[in-house]
Short mmCIF file of C-alpha atoms in Angstrom, two decimals:
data_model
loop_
_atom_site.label_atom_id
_atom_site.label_comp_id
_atom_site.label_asym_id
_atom_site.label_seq_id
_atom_site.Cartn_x
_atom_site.Cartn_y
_atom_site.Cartn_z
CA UNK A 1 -19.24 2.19 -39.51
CA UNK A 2 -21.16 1.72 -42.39
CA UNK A 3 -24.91 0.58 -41.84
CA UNK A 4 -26.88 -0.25 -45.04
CA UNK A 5 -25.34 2.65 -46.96
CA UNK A 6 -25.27 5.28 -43.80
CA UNK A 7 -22.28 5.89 -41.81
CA UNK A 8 -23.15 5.68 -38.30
CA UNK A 9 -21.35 6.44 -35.03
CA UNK A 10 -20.96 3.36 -33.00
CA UNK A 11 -18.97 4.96 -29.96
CA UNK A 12 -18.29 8.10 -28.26
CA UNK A 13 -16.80 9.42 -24.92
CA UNK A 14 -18.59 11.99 -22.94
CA UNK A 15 -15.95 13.31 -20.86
CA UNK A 16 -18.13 16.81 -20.46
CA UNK A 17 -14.78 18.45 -22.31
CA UNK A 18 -16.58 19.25 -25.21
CA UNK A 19 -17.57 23.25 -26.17
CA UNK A 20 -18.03 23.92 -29.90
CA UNK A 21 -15.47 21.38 -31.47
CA UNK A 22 -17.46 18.56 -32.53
CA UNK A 23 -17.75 17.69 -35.81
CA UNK A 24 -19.79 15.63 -38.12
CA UNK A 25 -22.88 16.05 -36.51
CA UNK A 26 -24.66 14.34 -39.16
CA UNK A 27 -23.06 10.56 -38.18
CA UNK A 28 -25.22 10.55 -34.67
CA UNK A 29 -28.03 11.49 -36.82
CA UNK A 30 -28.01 8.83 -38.80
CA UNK A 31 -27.55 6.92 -35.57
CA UNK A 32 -30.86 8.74 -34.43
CA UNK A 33 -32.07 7.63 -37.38
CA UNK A 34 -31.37 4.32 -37.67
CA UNK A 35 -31.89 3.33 -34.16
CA UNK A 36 -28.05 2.25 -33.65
CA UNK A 37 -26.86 1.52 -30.70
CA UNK A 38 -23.89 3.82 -29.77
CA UNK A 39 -21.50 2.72 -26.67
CA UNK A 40 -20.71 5.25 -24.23
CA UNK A 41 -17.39 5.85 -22.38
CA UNK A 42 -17.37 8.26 -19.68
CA UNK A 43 -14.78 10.83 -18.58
CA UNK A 44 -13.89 12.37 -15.44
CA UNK A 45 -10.57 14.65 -13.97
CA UNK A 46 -8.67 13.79 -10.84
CA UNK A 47 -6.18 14.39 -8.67
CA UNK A 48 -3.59 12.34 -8.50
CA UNK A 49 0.86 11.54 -8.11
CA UNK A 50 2.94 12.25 -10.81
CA UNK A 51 4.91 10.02 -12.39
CA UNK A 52 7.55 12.59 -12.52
CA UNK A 53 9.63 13.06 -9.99
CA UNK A 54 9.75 16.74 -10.05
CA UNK A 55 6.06 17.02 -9.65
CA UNK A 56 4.32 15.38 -6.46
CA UNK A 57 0.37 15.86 -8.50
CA UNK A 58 -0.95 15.55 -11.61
CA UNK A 59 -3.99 15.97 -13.31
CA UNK A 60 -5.41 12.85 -14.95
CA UNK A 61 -7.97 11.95 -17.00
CA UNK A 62 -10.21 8.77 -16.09
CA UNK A 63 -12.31 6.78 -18.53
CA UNK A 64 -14.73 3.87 -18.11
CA UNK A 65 -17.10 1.72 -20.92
CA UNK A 66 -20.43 2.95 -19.30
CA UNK A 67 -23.03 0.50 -21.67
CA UNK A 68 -24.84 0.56 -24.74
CA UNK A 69 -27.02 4.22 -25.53
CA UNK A 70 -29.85 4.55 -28.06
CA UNK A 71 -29.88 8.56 -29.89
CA UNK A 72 -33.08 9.57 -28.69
CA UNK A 73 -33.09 13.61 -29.96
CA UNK A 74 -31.24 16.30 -31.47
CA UNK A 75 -31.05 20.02 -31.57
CA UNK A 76 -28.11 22.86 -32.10
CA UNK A 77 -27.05 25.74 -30.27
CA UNK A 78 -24.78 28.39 -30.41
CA UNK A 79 -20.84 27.79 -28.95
CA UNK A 80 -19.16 30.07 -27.24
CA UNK A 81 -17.26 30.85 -30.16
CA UNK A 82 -19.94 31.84 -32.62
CA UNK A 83 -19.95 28.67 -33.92
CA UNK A 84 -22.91 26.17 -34.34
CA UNK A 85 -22.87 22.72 -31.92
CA UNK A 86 -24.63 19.64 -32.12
CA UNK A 87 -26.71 18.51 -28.63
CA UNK A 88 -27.58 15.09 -28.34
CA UNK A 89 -30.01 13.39 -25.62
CA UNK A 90 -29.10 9.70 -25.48
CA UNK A 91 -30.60 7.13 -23.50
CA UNK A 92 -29.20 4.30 -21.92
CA UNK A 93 -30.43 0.46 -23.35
CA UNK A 94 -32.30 -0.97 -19.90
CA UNK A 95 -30.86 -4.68 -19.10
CA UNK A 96 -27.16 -3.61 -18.76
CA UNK A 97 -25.42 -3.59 -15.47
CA UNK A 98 -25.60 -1.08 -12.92
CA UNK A 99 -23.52 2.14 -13.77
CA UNK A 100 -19.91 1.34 -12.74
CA UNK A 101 -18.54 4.94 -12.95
CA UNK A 102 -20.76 6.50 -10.43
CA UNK A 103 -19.32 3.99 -7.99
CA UNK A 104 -15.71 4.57 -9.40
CA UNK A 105 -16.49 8.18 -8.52
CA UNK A 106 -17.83 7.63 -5.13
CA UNK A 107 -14.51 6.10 -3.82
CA UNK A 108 -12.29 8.52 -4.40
CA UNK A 109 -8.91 8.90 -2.11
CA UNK A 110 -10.55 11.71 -0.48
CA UNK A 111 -13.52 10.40 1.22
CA UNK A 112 -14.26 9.47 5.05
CA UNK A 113 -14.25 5.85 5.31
CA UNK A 114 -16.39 4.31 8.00
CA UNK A 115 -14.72 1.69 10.43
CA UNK A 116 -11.23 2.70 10.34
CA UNK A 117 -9.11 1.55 12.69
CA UNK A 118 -5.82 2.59 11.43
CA UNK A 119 -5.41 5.44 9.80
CA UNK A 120 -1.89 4.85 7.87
CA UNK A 121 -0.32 1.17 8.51
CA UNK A 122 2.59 2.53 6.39
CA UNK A 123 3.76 4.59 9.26
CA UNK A 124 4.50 7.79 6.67
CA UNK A 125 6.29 5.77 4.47
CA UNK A 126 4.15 6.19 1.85
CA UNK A 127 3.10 9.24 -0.14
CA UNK A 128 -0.24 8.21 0.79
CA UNK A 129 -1.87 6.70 3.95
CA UNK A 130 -3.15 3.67 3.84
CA UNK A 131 -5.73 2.73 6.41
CA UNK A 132 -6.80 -0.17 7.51
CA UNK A 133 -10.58 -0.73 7.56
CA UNK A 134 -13.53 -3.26 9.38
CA UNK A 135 -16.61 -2.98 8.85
CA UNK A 136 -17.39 -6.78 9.29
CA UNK A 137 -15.95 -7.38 12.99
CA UNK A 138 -14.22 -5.79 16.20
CA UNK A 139 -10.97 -7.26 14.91
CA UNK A 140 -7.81 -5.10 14.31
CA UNK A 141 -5.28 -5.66 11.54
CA UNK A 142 -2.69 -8.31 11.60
CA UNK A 143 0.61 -6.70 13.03
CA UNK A 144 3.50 -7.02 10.49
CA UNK A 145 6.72 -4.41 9.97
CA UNK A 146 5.70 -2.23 7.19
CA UNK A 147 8.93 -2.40 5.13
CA UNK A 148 9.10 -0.42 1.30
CA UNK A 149 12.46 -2.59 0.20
CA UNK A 150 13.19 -6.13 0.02
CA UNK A 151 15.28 -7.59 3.02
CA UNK A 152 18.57 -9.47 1.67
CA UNK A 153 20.52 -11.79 4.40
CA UNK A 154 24.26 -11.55 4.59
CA UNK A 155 24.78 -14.63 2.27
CA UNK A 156 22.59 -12.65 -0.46
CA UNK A 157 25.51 -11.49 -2.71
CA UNK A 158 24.20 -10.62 -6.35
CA UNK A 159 26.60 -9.16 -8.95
CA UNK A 160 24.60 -5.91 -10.41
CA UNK A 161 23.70 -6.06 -13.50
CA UNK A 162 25.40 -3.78 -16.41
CA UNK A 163 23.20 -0.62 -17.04
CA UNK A 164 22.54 1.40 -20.24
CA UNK A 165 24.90 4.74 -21.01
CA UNK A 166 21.80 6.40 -22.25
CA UNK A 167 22.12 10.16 -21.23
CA UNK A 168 18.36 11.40 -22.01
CA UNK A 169 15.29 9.42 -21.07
CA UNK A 170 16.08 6.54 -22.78
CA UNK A 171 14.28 7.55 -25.79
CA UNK A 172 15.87 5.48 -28.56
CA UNK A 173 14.90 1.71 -27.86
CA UNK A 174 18.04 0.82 -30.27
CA UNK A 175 21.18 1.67 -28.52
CA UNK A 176 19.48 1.15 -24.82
CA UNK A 177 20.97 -1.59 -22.75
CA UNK A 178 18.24 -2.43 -20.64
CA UNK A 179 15.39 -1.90 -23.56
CA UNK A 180 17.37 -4.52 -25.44
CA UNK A 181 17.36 -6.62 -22.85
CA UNK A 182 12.92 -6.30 -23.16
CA UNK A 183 12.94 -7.41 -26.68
CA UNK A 184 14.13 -3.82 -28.18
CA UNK A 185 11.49 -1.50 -26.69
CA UNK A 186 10.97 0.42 -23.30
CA UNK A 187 7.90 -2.04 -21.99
CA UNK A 188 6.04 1.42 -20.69
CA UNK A 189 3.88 3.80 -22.29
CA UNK A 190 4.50 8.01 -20.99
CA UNK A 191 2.05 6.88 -18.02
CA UNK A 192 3.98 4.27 -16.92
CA UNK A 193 1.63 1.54 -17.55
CA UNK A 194 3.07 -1.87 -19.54
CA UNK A 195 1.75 -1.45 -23.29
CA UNK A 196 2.81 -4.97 -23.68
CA UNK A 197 2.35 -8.19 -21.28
CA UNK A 198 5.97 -9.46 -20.88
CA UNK A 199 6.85 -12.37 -18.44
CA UNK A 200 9.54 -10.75 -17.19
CA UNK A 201 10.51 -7.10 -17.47
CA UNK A 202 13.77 -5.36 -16.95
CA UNK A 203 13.70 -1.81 -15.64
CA UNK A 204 16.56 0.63 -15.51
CA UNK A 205 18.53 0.41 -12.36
CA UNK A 206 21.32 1.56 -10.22
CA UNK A 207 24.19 1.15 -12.79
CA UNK A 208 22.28 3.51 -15.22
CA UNK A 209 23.38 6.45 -16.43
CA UNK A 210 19.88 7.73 -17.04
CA UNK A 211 17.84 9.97 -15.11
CA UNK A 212 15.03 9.35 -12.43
CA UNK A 213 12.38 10.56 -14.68
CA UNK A 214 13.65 7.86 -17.47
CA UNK A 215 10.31 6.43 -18.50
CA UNK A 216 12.16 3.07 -18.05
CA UNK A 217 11.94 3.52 -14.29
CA UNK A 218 7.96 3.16 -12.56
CA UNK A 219 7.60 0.29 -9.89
CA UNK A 220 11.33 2.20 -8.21
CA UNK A 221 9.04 5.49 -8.33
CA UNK A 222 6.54 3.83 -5.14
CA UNK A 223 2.93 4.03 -5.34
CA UNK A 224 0.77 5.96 -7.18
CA UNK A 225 -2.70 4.92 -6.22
CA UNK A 226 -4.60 4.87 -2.94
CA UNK A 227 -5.11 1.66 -1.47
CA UNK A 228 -6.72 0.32 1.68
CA UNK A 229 -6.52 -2.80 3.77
CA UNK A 230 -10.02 -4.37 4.43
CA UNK A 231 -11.40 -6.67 6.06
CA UNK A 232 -13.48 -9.60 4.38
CA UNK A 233 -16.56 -11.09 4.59
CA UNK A 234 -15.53 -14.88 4.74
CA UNK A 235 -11.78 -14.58 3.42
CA UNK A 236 -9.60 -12.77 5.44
CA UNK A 237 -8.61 -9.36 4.75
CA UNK A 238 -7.28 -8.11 1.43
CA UNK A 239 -6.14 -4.89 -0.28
CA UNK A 240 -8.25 -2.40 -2.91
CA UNK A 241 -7.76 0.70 -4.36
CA UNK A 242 -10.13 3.41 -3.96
CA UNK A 243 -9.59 5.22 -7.66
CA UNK A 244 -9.40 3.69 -10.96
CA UNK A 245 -6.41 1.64 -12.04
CA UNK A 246 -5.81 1.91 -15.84
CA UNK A 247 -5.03 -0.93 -17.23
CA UNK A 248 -1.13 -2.28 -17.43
CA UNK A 249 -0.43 0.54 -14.76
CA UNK A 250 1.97 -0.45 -11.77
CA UNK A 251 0.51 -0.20 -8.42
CA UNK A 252 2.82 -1.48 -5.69
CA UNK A 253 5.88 -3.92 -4.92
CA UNK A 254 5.18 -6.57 -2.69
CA UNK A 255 8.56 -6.11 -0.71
CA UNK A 256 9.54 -9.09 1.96
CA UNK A 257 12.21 -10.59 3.67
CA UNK A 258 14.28 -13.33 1.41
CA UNK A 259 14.96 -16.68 2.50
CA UNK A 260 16.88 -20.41 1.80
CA UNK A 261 14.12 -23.33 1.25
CA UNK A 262 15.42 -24.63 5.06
CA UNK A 263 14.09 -21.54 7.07
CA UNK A 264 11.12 -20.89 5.04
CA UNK A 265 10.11 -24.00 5.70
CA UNK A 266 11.13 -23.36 9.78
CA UNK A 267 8.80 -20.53 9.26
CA UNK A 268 5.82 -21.70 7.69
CA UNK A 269 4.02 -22.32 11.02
CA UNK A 270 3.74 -18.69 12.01
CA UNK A 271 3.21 -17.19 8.36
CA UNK A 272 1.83 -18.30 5.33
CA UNK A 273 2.92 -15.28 2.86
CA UNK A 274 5.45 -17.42 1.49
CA UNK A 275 6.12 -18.02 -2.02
CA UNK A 276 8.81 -19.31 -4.29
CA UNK A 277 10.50 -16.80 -6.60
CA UNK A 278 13.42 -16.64 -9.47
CA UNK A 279 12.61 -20.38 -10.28
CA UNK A 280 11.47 -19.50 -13.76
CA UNK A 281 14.45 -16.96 -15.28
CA UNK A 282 17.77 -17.72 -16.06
CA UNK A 283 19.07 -14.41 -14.19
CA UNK A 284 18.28 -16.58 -10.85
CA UNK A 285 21.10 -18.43 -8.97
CA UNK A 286 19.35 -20.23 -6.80
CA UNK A 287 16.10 -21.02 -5.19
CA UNK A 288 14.68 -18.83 -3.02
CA UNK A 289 11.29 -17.77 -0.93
CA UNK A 290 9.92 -14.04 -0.05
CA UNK A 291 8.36 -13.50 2.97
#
């Protein structure tokens, strides 16, 4: 940006991927200069599912806003290329919050969690375990059926819907069914992660003639982020994720057992993960609870 006739750098991300391709050296001296603060966004590599279905890991690339950084120094070196680099020493602004991506990096999906007392309540049906931990209490987990697909009764007859005839990956928003049907554009970006917030979004489905690895199909792909059951202080227990979620990215359907007002409500004394569904869209023909 420009500050009183100097263009200054105002942002960077250290993602420790840079050699002896940085250019324009000069703006983050004139940010050493005039005392700008520059925000910081840190980087880091992991491990982690593809969303392809040919490929069970990927690498990916995590970033996080780490606070506001004041150019203390400069000096240059020589890249491995010959070629002259920039070296900056910047110093973070006190008052901010703690560090957020050195906890981020602490609980990743490969550590060994203290108080576990079961180690996947999935049963394998996961591509991950997920483990149920309590460090508050001698309590175990509630028992439920782990199921990964929603339970229709008998009476549950819907007519499918029409799919697209795309052939490819449904690249071309305009003559796709099902993108059509999300205001004329596939609602995910290459990562699978909503670019858009839509109240309702329509995925390619059975009656598709596109492929698996259609970028129009994610929450049908399963999980792709570790998560754990915990136990609460004062509210139960409750489900995180031990790596980063990037924003707009799926991370898992909550699957149940469907069911008429009448037995809900016959129900509701033994469980209380009930709630109404389908009373908002048209595409609903009745109303219905998920358990």
């Amino acid at each position: 940006m420009n500050h009183n006739g100097l263009v200054v750098a105002t942002s960077i991300v250290a993602s420790g991927g840079y050699a002896d391709d940085m250019e324009n050296g000069d703006v983050l001296m004139n940010s050493l200069s005039t005392k700008t603060p520059v925000r910081v966004v840190r980087g880091w590599k992991e491990t982690r599912a593809s969303e392809s279905p040919d490929s069970r890991a990927e690498i990916v690339s995590t970033y996080i806003y780490d606070g506001l950084y004041t150019v203390e120094k400069y000096w240059t070196k020589t890249g491995h290329h010959g070629k002259l680099v920039f070296m900056f020493e910047l110093r973070r602004n006190p008052g901010q919050p703690e560090l957020a991506w050195k906890e981020l990096k602490k609980s990743n999906k490969y550590r060994a969690c203290s108080g576990v007392c079961v180690n996947d309540i999935s049963e394998g049906k996961e591509p991950f375990p997920i483990c149920a931990v309590n460090m508050m209490d001698s309590e175990n987990h509630p028992q439920f059926n782990y199921i990964t697909k929603m339970m229709y009764p008998d009476w549950f007859s819907p007519i499918p819907p029409e799919g697209c005839n795309c052939t490819g990956r449904c690249s071309d928003s305009r003559k796709c069914q099902c993108a059509v049907k999300n205001g004329g554009e596939i609602p995910f970006n290459h990562n699978g992660a909503i670019v858009e917030v839509k109240p309702l979004v329509y995925e390619c489905g059975p009656s598709c003639k596109c492929p698996p690895s259609c970028y129009n199909r994610v929450s049908q792909r399963g999980i792709k982020f570790q998560l754990e059951i915990f136990k609460t202080e004062s509210r139960g227990w409750g489900v995180r994720c031990l790596t980063f979620i990037p924003s707009g990215s799926f991370i898992c359907e909550y699957a149940g057992e469907l069911l008429e007002d009448k037995e809900a409500e016959q129900r509701i004394g033994n469980d209380e993960y009930l709630f109404d569904i389908g009373q908002n869209y048209n595409d609903s023909s009745s109303s219905q609870k998920n358990q």
